[in-house]
Structure formats: structure tokens, C-alpha cells
mmCIF file of C-alpha atoms and ligand atoms in Angstrom:
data_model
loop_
_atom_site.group_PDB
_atom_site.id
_atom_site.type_symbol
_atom_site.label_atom_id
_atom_site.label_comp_id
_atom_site.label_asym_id
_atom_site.label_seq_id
_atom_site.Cartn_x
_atom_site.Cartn_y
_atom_site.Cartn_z
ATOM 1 C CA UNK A 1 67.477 -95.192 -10.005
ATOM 2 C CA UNK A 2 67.739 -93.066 -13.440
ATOM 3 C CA UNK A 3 66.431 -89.815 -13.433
ATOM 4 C CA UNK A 4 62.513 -90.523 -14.779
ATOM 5 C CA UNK A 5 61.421 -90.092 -10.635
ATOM 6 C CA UNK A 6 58.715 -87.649 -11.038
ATOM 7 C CA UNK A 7 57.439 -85.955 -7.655
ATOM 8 C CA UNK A 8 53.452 -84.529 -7.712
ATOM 9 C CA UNK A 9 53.623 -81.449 -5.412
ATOM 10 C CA UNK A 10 50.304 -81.611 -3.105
ATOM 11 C CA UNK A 11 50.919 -79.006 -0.349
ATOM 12 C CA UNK A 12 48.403 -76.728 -1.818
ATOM 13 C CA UNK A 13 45.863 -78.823 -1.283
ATOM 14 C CA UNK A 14 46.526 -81.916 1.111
ATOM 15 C CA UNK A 15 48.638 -79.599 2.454
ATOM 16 C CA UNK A 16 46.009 -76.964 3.244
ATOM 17 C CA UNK A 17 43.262 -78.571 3.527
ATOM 18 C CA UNK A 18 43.981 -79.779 7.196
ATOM 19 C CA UNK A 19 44.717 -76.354 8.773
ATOM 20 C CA UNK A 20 42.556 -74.447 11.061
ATOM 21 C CA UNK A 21 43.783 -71.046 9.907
ATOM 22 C CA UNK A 22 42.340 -69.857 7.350
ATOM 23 C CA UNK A 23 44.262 -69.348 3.883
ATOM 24 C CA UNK A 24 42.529 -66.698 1.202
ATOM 25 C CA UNK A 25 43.011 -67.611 -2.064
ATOM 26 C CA UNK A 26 45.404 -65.355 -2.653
ATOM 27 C CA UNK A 27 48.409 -66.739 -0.619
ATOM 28 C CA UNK A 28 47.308 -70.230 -2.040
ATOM 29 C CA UNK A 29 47.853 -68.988 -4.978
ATOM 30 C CA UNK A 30 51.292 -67.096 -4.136
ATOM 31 C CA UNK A 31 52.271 -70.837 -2.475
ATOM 32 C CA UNK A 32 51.420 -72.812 -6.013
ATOM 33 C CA UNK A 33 53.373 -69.964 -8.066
ATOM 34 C CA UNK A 34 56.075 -70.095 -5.180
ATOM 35 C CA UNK A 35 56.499 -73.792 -5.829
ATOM 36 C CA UNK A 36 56.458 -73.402 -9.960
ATOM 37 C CA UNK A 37 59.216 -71.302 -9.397
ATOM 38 C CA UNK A 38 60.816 -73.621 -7.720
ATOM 39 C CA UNK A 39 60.762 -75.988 -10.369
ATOM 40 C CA UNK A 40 57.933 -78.220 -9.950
ATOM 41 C CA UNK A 41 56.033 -79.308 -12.433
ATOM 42 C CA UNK A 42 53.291 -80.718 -11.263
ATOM 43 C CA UNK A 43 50.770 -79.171 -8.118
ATOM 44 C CA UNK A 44 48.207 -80.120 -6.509
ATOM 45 C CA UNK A 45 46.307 -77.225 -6.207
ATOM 46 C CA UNK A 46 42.753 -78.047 -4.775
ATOM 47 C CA UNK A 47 39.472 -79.964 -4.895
ATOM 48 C CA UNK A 48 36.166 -79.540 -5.796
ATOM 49 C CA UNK A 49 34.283 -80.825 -2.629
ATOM 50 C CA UNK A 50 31.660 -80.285 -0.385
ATOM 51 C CA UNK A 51 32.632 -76.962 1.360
ATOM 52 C CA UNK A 52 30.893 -78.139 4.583
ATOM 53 C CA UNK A 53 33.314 -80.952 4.559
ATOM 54 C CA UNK A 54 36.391 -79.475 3.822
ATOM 55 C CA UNK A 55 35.791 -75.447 3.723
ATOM 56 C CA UNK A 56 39.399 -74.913 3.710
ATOM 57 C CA UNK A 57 39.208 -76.041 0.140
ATOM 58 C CA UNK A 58 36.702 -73.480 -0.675
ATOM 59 C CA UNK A 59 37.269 -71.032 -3.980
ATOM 60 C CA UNK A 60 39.524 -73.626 -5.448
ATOM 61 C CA UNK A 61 38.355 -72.783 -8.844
ATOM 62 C CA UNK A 62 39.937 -69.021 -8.154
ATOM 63 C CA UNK A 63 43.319 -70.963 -7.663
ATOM 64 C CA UNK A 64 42.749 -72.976 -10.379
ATOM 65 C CA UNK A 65 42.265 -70.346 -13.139
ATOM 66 C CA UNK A 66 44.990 -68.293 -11.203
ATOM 67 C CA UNK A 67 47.765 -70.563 -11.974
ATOM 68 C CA UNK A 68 46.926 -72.417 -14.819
ATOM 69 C CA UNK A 69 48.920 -70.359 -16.945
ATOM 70 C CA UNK A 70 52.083 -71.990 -17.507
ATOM 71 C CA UNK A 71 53.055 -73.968 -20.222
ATOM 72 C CA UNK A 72 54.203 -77.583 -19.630
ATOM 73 C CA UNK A 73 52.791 -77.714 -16.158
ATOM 74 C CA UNK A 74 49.963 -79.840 -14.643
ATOM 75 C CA UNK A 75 47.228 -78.406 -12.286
ATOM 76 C CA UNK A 76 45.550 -81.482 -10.369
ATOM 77 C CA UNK A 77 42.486 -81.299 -8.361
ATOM 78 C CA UNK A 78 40.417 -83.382 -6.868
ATOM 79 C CA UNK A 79 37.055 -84.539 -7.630
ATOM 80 C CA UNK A 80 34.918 -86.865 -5.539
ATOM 81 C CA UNK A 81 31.667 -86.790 -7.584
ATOM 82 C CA UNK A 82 30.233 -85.594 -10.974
ATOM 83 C CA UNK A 83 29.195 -82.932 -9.355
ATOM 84 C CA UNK A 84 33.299 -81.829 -8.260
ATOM 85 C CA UNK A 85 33.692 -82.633 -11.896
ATOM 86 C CA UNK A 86 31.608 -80.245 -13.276
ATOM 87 C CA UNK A 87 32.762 -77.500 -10.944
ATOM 88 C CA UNK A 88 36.514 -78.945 -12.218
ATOM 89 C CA UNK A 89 35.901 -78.564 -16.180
ATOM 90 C CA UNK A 90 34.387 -75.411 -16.024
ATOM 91 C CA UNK A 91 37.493 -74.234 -14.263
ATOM 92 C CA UNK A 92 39.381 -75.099 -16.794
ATOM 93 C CA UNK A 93 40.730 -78.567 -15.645
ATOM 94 C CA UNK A 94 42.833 -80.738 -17.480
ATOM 95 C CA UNK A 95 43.500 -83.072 -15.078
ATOM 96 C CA UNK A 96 41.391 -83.942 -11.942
ATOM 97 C CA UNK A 97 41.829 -87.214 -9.097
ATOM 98 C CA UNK A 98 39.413 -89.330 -8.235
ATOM 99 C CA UNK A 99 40.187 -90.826 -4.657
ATOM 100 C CA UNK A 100 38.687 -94.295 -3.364
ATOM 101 C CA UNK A 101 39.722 -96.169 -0.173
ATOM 102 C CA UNK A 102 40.999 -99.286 0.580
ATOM 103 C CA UNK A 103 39.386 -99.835 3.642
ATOM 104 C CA UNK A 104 34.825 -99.599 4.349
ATOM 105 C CA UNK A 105 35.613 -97.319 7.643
ATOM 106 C CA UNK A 106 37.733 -94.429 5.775
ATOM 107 C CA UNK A 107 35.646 -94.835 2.781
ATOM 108 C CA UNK A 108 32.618 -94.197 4.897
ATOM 109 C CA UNK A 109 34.416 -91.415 6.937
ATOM 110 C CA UNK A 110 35.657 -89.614 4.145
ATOM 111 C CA UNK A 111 32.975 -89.330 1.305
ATOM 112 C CA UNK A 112 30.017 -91.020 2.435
ATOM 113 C CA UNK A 113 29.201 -93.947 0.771
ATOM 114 C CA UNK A 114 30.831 -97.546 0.277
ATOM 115 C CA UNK A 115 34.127 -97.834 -2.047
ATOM 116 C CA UNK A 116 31.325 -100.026 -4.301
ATOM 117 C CA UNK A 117 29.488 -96.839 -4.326
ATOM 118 C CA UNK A 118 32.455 -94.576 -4.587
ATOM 119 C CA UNK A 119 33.849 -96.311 -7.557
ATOM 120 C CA UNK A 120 29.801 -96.146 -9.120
ATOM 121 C CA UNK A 121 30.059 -92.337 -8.797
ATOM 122 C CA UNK A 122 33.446 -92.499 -10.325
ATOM 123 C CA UNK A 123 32.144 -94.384 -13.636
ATOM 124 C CA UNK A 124 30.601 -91.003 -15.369
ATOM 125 C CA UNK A 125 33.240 -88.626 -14.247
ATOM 126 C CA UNK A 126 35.480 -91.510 -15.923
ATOM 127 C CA UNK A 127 33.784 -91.436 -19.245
ATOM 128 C CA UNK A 128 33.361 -87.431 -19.370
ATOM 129 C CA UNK A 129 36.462 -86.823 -18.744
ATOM 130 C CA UNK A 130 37.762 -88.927 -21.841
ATOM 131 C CA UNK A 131 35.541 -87.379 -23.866
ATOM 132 C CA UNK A 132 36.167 -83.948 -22.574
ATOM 133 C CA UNK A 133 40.282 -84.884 -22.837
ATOM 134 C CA UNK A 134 40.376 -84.594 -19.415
ATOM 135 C CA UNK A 135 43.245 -86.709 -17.866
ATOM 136 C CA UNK A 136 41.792 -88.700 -14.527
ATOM 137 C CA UNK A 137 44.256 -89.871 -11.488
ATOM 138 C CA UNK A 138 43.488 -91.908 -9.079
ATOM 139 C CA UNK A 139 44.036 -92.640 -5.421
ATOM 140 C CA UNK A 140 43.329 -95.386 -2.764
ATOM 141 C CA UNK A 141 43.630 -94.639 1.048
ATOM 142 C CA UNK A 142 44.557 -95.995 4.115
ATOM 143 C CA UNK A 143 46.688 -98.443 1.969
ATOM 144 C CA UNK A 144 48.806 -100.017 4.595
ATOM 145 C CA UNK A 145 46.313 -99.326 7.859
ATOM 146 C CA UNK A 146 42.950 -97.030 8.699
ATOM 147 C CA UNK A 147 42.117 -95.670 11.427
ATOM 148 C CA UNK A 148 39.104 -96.830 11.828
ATOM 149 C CA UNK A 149 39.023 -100.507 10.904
ATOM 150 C CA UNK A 150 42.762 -101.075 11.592
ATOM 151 C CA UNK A 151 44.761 -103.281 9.701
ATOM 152 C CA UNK A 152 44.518 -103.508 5.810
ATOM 153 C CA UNK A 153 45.049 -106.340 3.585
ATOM 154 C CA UNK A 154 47.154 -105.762 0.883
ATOM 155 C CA UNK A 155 43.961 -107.629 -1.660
ATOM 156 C CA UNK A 156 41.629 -104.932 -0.950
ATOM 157 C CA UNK A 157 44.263 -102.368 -2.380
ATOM 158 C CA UNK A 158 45.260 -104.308 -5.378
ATOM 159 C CA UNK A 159 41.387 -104.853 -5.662
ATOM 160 C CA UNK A 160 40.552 -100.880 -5.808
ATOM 161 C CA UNK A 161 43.715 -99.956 -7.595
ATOM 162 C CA UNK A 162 42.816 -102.309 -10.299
ATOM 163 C CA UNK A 163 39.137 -100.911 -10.635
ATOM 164 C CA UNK A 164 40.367 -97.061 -10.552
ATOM 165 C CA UNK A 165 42.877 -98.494 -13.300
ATOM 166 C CA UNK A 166 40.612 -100.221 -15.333
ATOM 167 C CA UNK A 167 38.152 -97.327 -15.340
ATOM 168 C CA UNK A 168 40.871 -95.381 -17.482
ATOM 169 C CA UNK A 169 43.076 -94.017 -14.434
ATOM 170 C CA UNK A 170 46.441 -92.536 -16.171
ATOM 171 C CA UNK A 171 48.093 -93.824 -12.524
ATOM 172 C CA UNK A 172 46.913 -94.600 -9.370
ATOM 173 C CA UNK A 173 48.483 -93.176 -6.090
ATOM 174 C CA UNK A 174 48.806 -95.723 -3.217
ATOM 175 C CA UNK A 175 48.280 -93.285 0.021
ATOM 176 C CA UNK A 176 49.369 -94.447 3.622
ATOM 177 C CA UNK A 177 46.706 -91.795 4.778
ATOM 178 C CA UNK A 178 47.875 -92.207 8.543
ATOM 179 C CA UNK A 179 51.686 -92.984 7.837
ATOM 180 C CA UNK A 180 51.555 -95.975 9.843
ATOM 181 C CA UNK A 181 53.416 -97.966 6.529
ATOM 182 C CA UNK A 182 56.989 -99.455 7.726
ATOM 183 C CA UNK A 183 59.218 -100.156 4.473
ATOM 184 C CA UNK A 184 58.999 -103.874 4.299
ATOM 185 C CA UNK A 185 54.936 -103.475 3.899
ATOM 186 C CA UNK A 186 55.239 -100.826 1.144
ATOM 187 C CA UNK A 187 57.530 -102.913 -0.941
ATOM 188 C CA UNK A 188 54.910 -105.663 -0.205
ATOM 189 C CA UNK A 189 52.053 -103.519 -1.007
ATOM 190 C CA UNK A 190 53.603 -102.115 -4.512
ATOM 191 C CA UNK A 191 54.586 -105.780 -5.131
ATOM 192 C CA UNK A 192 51.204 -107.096 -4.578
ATOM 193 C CA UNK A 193 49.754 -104.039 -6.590
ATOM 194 C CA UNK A 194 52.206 -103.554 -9.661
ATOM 195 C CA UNK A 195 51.130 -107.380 -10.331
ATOM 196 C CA UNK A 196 47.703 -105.672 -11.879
ATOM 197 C CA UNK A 197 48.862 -102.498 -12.419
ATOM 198 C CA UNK A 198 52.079 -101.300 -14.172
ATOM 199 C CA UNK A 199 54.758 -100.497 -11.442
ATOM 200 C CA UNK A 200 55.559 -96.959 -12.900
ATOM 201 C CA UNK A 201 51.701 -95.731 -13.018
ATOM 202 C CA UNK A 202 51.995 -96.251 -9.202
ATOM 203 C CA UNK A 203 52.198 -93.209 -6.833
ATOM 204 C CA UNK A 204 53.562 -93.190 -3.369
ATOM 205 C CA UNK A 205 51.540 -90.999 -1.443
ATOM 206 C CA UNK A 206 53.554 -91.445 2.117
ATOM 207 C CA UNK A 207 52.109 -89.286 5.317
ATOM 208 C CA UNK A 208 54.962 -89.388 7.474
ATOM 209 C CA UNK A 209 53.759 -89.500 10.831
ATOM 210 C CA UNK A 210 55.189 -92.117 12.214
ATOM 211 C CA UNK A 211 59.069 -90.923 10.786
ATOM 212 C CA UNK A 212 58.834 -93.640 7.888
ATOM 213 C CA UNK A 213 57.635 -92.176 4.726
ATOM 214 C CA UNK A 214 61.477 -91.310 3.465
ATOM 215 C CA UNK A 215 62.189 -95.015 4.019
ATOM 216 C CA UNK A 216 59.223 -96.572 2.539
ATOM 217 C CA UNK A 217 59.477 -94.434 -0.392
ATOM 218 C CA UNK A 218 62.996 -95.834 -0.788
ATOM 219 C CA UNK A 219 61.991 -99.045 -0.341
ATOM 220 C CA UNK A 220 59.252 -98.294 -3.344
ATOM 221 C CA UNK A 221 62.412 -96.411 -5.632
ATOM 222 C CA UNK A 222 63.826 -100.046 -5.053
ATOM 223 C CA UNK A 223 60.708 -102.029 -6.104
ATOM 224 C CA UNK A 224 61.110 -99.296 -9.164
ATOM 225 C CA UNK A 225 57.996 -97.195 -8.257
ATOM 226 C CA UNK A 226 58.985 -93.438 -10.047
ATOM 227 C CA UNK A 227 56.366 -91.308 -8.732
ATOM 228 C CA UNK A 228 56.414 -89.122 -5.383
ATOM 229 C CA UNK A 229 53.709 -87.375 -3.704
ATOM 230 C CA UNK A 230 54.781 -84.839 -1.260
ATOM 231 C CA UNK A 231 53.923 -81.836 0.241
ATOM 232 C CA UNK A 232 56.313 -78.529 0.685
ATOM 233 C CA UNK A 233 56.650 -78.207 4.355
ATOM 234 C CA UNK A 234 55.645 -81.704 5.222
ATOM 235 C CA UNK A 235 52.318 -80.036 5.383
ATOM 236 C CA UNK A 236 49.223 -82.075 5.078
ATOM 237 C CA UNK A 237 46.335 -84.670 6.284
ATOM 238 C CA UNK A 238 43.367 -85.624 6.235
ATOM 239 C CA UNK A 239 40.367 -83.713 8.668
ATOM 240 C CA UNK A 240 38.989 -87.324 8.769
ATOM 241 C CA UNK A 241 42.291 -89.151 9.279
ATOM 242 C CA UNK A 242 42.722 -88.158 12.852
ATOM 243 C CA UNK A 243 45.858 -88.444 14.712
ATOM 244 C CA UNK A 244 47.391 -88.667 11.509
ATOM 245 C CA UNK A 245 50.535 -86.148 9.861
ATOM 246 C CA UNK A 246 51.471 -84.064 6.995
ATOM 247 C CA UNK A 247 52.701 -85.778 3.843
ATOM 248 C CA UNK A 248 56.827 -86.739 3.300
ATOM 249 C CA UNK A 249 58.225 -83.455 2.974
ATOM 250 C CA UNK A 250 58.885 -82.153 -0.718
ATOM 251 C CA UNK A 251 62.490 -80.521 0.617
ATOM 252 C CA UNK A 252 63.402 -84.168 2.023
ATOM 253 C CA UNK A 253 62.396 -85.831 -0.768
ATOM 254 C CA UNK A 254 64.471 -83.856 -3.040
ATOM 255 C CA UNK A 255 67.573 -83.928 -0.813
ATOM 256 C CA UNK A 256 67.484 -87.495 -0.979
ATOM 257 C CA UNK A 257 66.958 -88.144 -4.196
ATOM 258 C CA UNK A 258 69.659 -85.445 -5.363
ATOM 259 C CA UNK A 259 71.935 -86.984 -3.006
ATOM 260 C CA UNK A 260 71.364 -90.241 -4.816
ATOM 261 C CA UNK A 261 72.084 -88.772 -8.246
ATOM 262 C CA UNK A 262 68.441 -88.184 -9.202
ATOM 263 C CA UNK A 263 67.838 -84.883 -11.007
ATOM 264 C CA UNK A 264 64.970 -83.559 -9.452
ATOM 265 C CA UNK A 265 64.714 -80.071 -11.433
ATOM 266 C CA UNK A 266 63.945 -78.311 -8.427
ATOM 267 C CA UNK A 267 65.848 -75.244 -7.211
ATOM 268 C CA UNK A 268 66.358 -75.976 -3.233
ATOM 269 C CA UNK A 269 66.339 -72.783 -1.864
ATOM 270 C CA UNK A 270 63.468 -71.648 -4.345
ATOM 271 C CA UNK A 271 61.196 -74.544 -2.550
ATOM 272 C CA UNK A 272 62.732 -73.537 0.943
ATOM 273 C CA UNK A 273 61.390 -69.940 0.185
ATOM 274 C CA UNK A 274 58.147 -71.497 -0.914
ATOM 275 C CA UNK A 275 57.538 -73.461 2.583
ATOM 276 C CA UNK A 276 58.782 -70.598 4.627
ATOM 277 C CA UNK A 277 56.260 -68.300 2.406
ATOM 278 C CA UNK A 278 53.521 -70.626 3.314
ATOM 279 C CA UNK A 279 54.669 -71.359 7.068
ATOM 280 C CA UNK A 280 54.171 -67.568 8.026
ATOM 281 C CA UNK A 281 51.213 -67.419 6.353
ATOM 282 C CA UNK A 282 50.308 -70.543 8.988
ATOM 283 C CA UNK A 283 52.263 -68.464 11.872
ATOM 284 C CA UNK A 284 54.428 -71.876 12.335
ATOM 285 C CA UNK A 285 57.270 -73.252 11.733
ATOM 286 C CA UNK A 286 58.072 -75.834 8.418
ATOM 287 C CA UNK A 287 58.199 -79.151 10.330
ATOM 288 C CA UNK A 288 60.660 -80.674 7.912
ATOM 289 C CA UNK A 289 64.056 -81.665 8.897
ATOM 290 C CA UNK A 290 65.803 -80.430 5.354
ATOM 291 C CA UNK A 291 63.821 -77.237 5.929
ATOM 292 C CA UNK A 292 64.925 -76.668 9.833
ATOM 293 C CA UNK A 293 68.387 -77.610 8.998
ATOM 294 C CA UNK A 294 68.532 -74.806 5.980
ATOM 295 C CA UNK A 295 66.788 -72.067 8.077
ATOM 296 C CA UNK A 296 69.049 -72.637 10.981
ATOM 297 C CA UNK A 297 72.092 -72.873 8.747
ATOM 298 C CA UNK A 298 71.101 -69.288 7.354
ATOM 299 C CA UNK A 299 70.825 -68.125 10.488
HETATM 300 P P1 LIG B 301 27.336 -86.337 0.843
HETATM 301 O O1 LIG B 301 26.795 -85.513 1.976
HETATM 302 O O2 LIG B 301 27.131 -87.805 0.898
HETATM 303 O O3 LIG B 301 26.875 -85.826 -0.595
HETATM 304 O O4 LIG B 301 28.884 -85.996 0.736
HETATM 305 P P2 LIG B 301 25.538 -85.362 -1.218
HETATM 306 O O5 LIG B 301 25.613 -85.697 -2.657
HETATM 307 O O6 LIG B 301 24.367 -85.861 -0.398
HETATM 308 O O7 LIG B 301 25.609 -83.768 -1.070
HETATM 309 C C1 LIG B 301 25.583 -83.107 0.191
HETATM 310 C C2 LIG B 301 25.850 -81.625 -0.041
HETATM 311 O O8 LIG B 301 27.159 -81.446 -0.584
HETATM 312 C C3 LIG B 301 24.897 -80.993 -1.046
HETATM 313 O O9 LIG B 301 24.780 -79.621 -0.674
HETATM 314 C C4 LIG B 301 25.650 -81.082 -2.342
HETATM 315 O O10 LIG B 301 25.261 -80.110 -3.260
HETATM 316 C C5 LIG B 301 27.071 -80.820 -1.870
HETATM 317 P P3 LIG B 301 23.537 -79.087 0.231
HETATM 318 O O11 LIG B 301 22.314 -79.465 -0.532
HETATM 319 O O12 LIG B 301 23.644 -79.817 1.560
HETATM 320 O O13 LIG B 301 23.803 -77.623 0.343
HETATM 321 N N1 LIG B 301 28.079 -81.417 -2.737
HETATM 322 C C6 LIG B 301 29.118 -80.734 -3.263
HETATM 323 N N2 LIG B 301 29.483 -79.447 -3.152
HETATM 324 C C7 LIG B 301 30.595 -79.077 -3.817
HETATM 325 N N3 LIG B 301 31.336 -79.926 -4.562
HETATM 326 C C8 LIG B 301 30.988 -81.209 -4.688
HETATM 327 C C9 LIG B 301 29.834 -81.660 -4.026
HETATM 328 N N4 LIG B 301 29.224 -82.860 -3.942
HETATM 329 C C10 LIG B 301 28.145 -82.694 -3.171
HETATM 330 N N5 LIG B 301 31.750 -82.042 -5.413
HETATM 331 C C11 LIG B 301 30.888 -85.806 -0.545
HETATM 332 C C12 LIG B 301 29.703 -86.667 -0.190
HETATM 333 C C13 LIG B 301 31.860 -86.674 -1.308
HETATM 334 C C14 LIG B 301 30.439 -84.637 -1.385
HETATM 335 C C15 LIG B 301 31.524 -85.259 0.751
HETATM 336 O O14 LIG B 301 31.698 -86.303 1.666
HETATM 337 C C16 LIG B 301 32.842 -84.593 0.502
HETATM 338 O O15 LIG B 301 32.922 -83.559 -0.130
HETATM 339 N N6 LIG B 301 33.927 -85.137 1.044
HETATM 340 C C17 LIG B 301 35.245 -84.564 0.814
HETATM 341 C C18 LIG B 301 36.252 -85.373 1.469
HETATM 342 C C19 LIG B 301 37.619 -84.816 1.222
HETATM 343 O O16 LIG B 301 37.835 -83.897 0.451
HETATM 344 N N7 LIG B 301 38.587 -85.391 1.946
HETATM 345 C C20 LIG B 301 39.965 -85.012 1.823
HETATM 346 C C21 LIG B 301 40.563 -85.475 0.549
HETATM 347 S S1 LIG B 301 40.950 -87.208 0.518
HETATM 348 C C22 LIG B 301 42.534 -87.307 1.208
HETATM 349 O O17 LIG B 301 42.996 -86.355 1.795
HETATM 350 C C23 LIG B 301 43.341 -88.548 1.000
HETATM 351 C C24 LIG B 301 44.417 -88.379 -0.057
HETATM 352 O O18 LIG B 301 45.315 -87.338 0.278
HETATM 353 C C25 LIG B 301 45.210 -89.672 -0.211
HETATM 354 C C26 LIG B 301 45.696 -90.222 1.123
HETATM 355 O O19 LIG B 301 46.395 -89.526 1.860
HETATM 356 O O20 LIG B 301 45.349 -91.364 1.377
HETATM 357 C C27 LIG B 301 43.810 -88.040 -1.418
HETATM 358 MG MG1 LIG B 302 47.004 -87.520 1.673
#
């Protein structure tokens, strides 16, 4: 597999974004300087939406300029708008993700408009952001099923990966936004996809609630897709993804991919005191299994 896999840390804010307690802005940031301590590199740390649709995301420009002090790190947040944009830069941004669906039903669900519209409204933030030197991510959702118009065919996300790419996307994260994926589809999927776009500015963005993520992402390594998105904790979802789970857990990830000979750079028990940080700030326990099987073994 080499050792190029590069994981994008999204707890902070896929992560948070789907809780009912509140979190203050101060223990998010004390989770995103938790997690560069553990040796990630790049975090997630919020977005710059409506805060009627997803007040849990609220002050993210606080975090932001809180953390964005450390050299040879990337901050991500996301942007749905010019408007999210603007909020971004003046933040101090230097990268921001746009995020697009596969499927008309999510798409609708989730920011209000068509993924025609959506990837209309993603045009100028496209442009300003080259000439601000901005660096732009994408995402597409509900990649292998939604839960509102059911099954997805794997054309519409080659289709909307291909736009977000030709718009200037550095890479495009494929996100199984209800974790319904089983690993023969991903491999399918980033087949089908890496035929427009190359396979190693592909993202895996796994939710793991039906137990498959760690195997579709292997599947994926196979198919020689390099970049993870996971959340500390297995924390994460989406308000308007209902029924679905948090992300592949960060501590799994990395204890597979270790185990495989894959230097991940990240410090175990420095992550494992990152997700227990954040999981009594929740008042619940981390749901992942490398997590439970550390915190029992220390006790
Ligand atoms: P809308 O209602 O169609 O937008 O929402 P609007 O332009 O008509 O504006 C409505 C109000 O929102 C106005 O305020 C705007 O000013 C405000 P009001 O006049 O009512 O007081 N507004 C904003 N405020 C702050 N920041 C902004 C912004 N834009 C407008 N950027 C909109 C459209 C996209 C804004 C809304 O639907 C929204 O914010 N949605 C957020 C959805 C979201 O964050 N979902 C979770 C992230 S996606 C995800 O989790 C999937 C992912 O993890 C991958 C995967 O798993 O698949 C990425
Ligand atoms: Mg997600």
C-alpha cells in the first residue's frame, strides 16, 4: 500500500455537528488541538452555514482562528455558498469544501436547491478562491445510496465528481452519507469515478453504520484510493441523513493501516486521549471498537 495514505480528520465538524449537546467553542477547540497533538495533519474543523440549519456549527470562525496556528497543518471548513465563503476568507481560510450530492432528494434535504443549482452557487466561490489562493475540496453525498430516493447509480456520482473536479477541486471526497456502501460497490464506485477523475484525488468519506466502512475503505486502498476521511470517536452524521452513523473511526483506521505497515504519523494513545477528551465533553462513551478495546485494556 506504500505509506502516501493520507487520513483528513473530520470529527470536529462532521463529528459535532450531529450532537444534541451543546459544545462551546472552547472544547472544540481543545478537541482540534487534542487531535494535532496527536499527529494529524489535517482537521476538519467547521463550516460556515446557515446557523438555523446546523447551529451546532455556530462560531466556527472562533475555532478557526483558534487553531490555525500551526505550521504545516491544514484547517478545512466547509462552505455551501458565497456567502459561507466570505465568512471562510475572512477567517483566515486557506482551504474550504464545497459539498454537492449525488442524489436530487439529499441535495434538496441538505442545502436547498438542485445539485444543478448547487454546483451554480459553487462556480464563484470556485473562481474567488483561486484568486484569493484559497485551496477548494470537494464532496458528493449519498454516493452509494440516499435516504430519500434510495438507490444511487454509480453515473450520477462520476457525473458530479467530474463537475466539482473540473471546477478546480484539488480532490473530491466520495461520501457514503448513510454507510449503507458494502465493499464490492465502493470498489465499483471508485472504479467508475477514477475513470474521470485521478484515483489519488479521491476521498473515501465512509459513515459506518452499517459495520462496513473499514472494509470498503480496504477495498478502495486496493483500487489504490490514498485518502481517508474519518472522525476521532467514530463520531459524526448528518442532521438530514437520518438513521444514519458517525464516520469510520480515526483510531480504527489507524490500527489498520499500521497493522498493514502504513505509517500513519499518529501517536495512538495521543488520539485515544483526544476521543475520550471529546466523549466526556458528550457525557458518552467513544463508540469505536479500537477505542473500547484500549480503555478497557487500561482499566
Ligand atoms: P437556504 O434557506 O436555501 O438559503 O439555505 P438562503 O440563501 O435563502 O438563506 C437563508 C438564510 O440563511 C438567510 O438568513 C441567509 O443569510 C442565511 P435569514 O435572512 O433567514 O436570517 N445563510 C447563511 N448563514 C450563514 N452562512 C451561510 C449562509 N447562507 C445563507 N453560508 C443553505 C441554504 C445552504 C444556506 C442551508 O441549507 C445550509 O446552511 N445548509 C447546511 C447543510 C449542512 O451543513 N449540512 C451538513 C454538512 S454536509 C454533510 O454532512 C455531508 C458530508 O459529511 C459528506 C457525506 O457524509 O456525504 C460533507
Ligand atoms: Mg459525512
Amino acid at each position: 500500500m506504500g505509506d502516501q495514505v493520507r487520513i483528513v480528520e473530520v470529527g470536529p465538524r462532521d463529528g459535532l455537528q450531529n450532537e444534541k449537546t451543546p459544545v462551546s467553542a472552547e472544547a472544540r477547540i481543545a478537541f482540534v488541538e487534542n487531535l494535532v497533538k496527536a499527529g494529524l495533519g489535517i482537521i476538519e474543523v467547521g463550516s460556515f452555514v446557515s446557523p438555523k440549519a446546523i447551529p451546532q456549527m455556530a462560531n466556527s470562525d472562533q475555532v478557526l482562528r483558534a487553531v490555525d496556528h500551526h505550521p504545516g497543518h491544514e484547517f478545512h471548513v466547509l462552505v455551501p455558498n458565497e456567502k459561507g465563503y466570505e465568512a471562510a476568507k475572512a477567517a483566515g481560510a486557506k482551504v474550504v469544501a464545497v459539498f454537492a450530492s449525488a442524489s436530487e432528494g439529499f441535495s434538496k434535504a441538505n442545502i436547498n436547491c438542485t445539485v444543478a443549482e448547487s454546483i451554480q452557487r459553487f462556480v464563484p466561490v470556485l473562481e474567488r478562491a483561486k484568486a484569493d489562493g484559497i485551496k477548494v475540496r470537494g464532496y458528493v453525498s449519498c454516493v452509494l445510496g440516499c435516504p430519500y430516493d434510495g438507490e444511487v447509480k454509480p453515473s450520477a456520482v462520476v457525473d458530479v465528481t467530474k463537475k466539482l473536479w473540473d471546477l478546480g477541486c484539488y480532490e473530491v471526497s466520495l461520501g457514503d452519507t448513510i454507510g449503507v456502501g458494502t465493499p464490492a460497490k465502493a470498489r465499483a464506485l471508485l472504479r467508475a469515478t477514477a475513470s474521470e477523475v485521478p484515483m489519488t484525488n479521491l476521498g473515501m468519506h465512509f459513515h459506518d453504520t452499517y459495520g462496513q466502512a473499514l472494509a470498503n475503505l480496504y477495498a478502495g486502498l486496493e483500487e489504490g484510493a490514498r485518502v481517508i476521511d474519518s472522525a476521532a470517536g467514530g463520531l459524526g452524521g448528518c442532521p438530514y441523513a437520518p438513521g444514519a452513523t458517525g464516520n469510520v473511526a480515526t483510531e480504527d483506521v489507524v490500527y489498520m493501516l499500521e497493522g498493514m505497515g502504513v505509517k500513519t504519523g499518529v501517536d495512538m494513545m495521543q488520539l485515544l486521549a483526544a476521543t475520550n477528551g471529546i466523549a466526556d465533553v458528550l457525557g458518552k462513551k467513544p463508540v469505536s471498537r479500537v477505542a473500547s478495546a484500549l480503555n478497557a485494556k487500561a482499566r
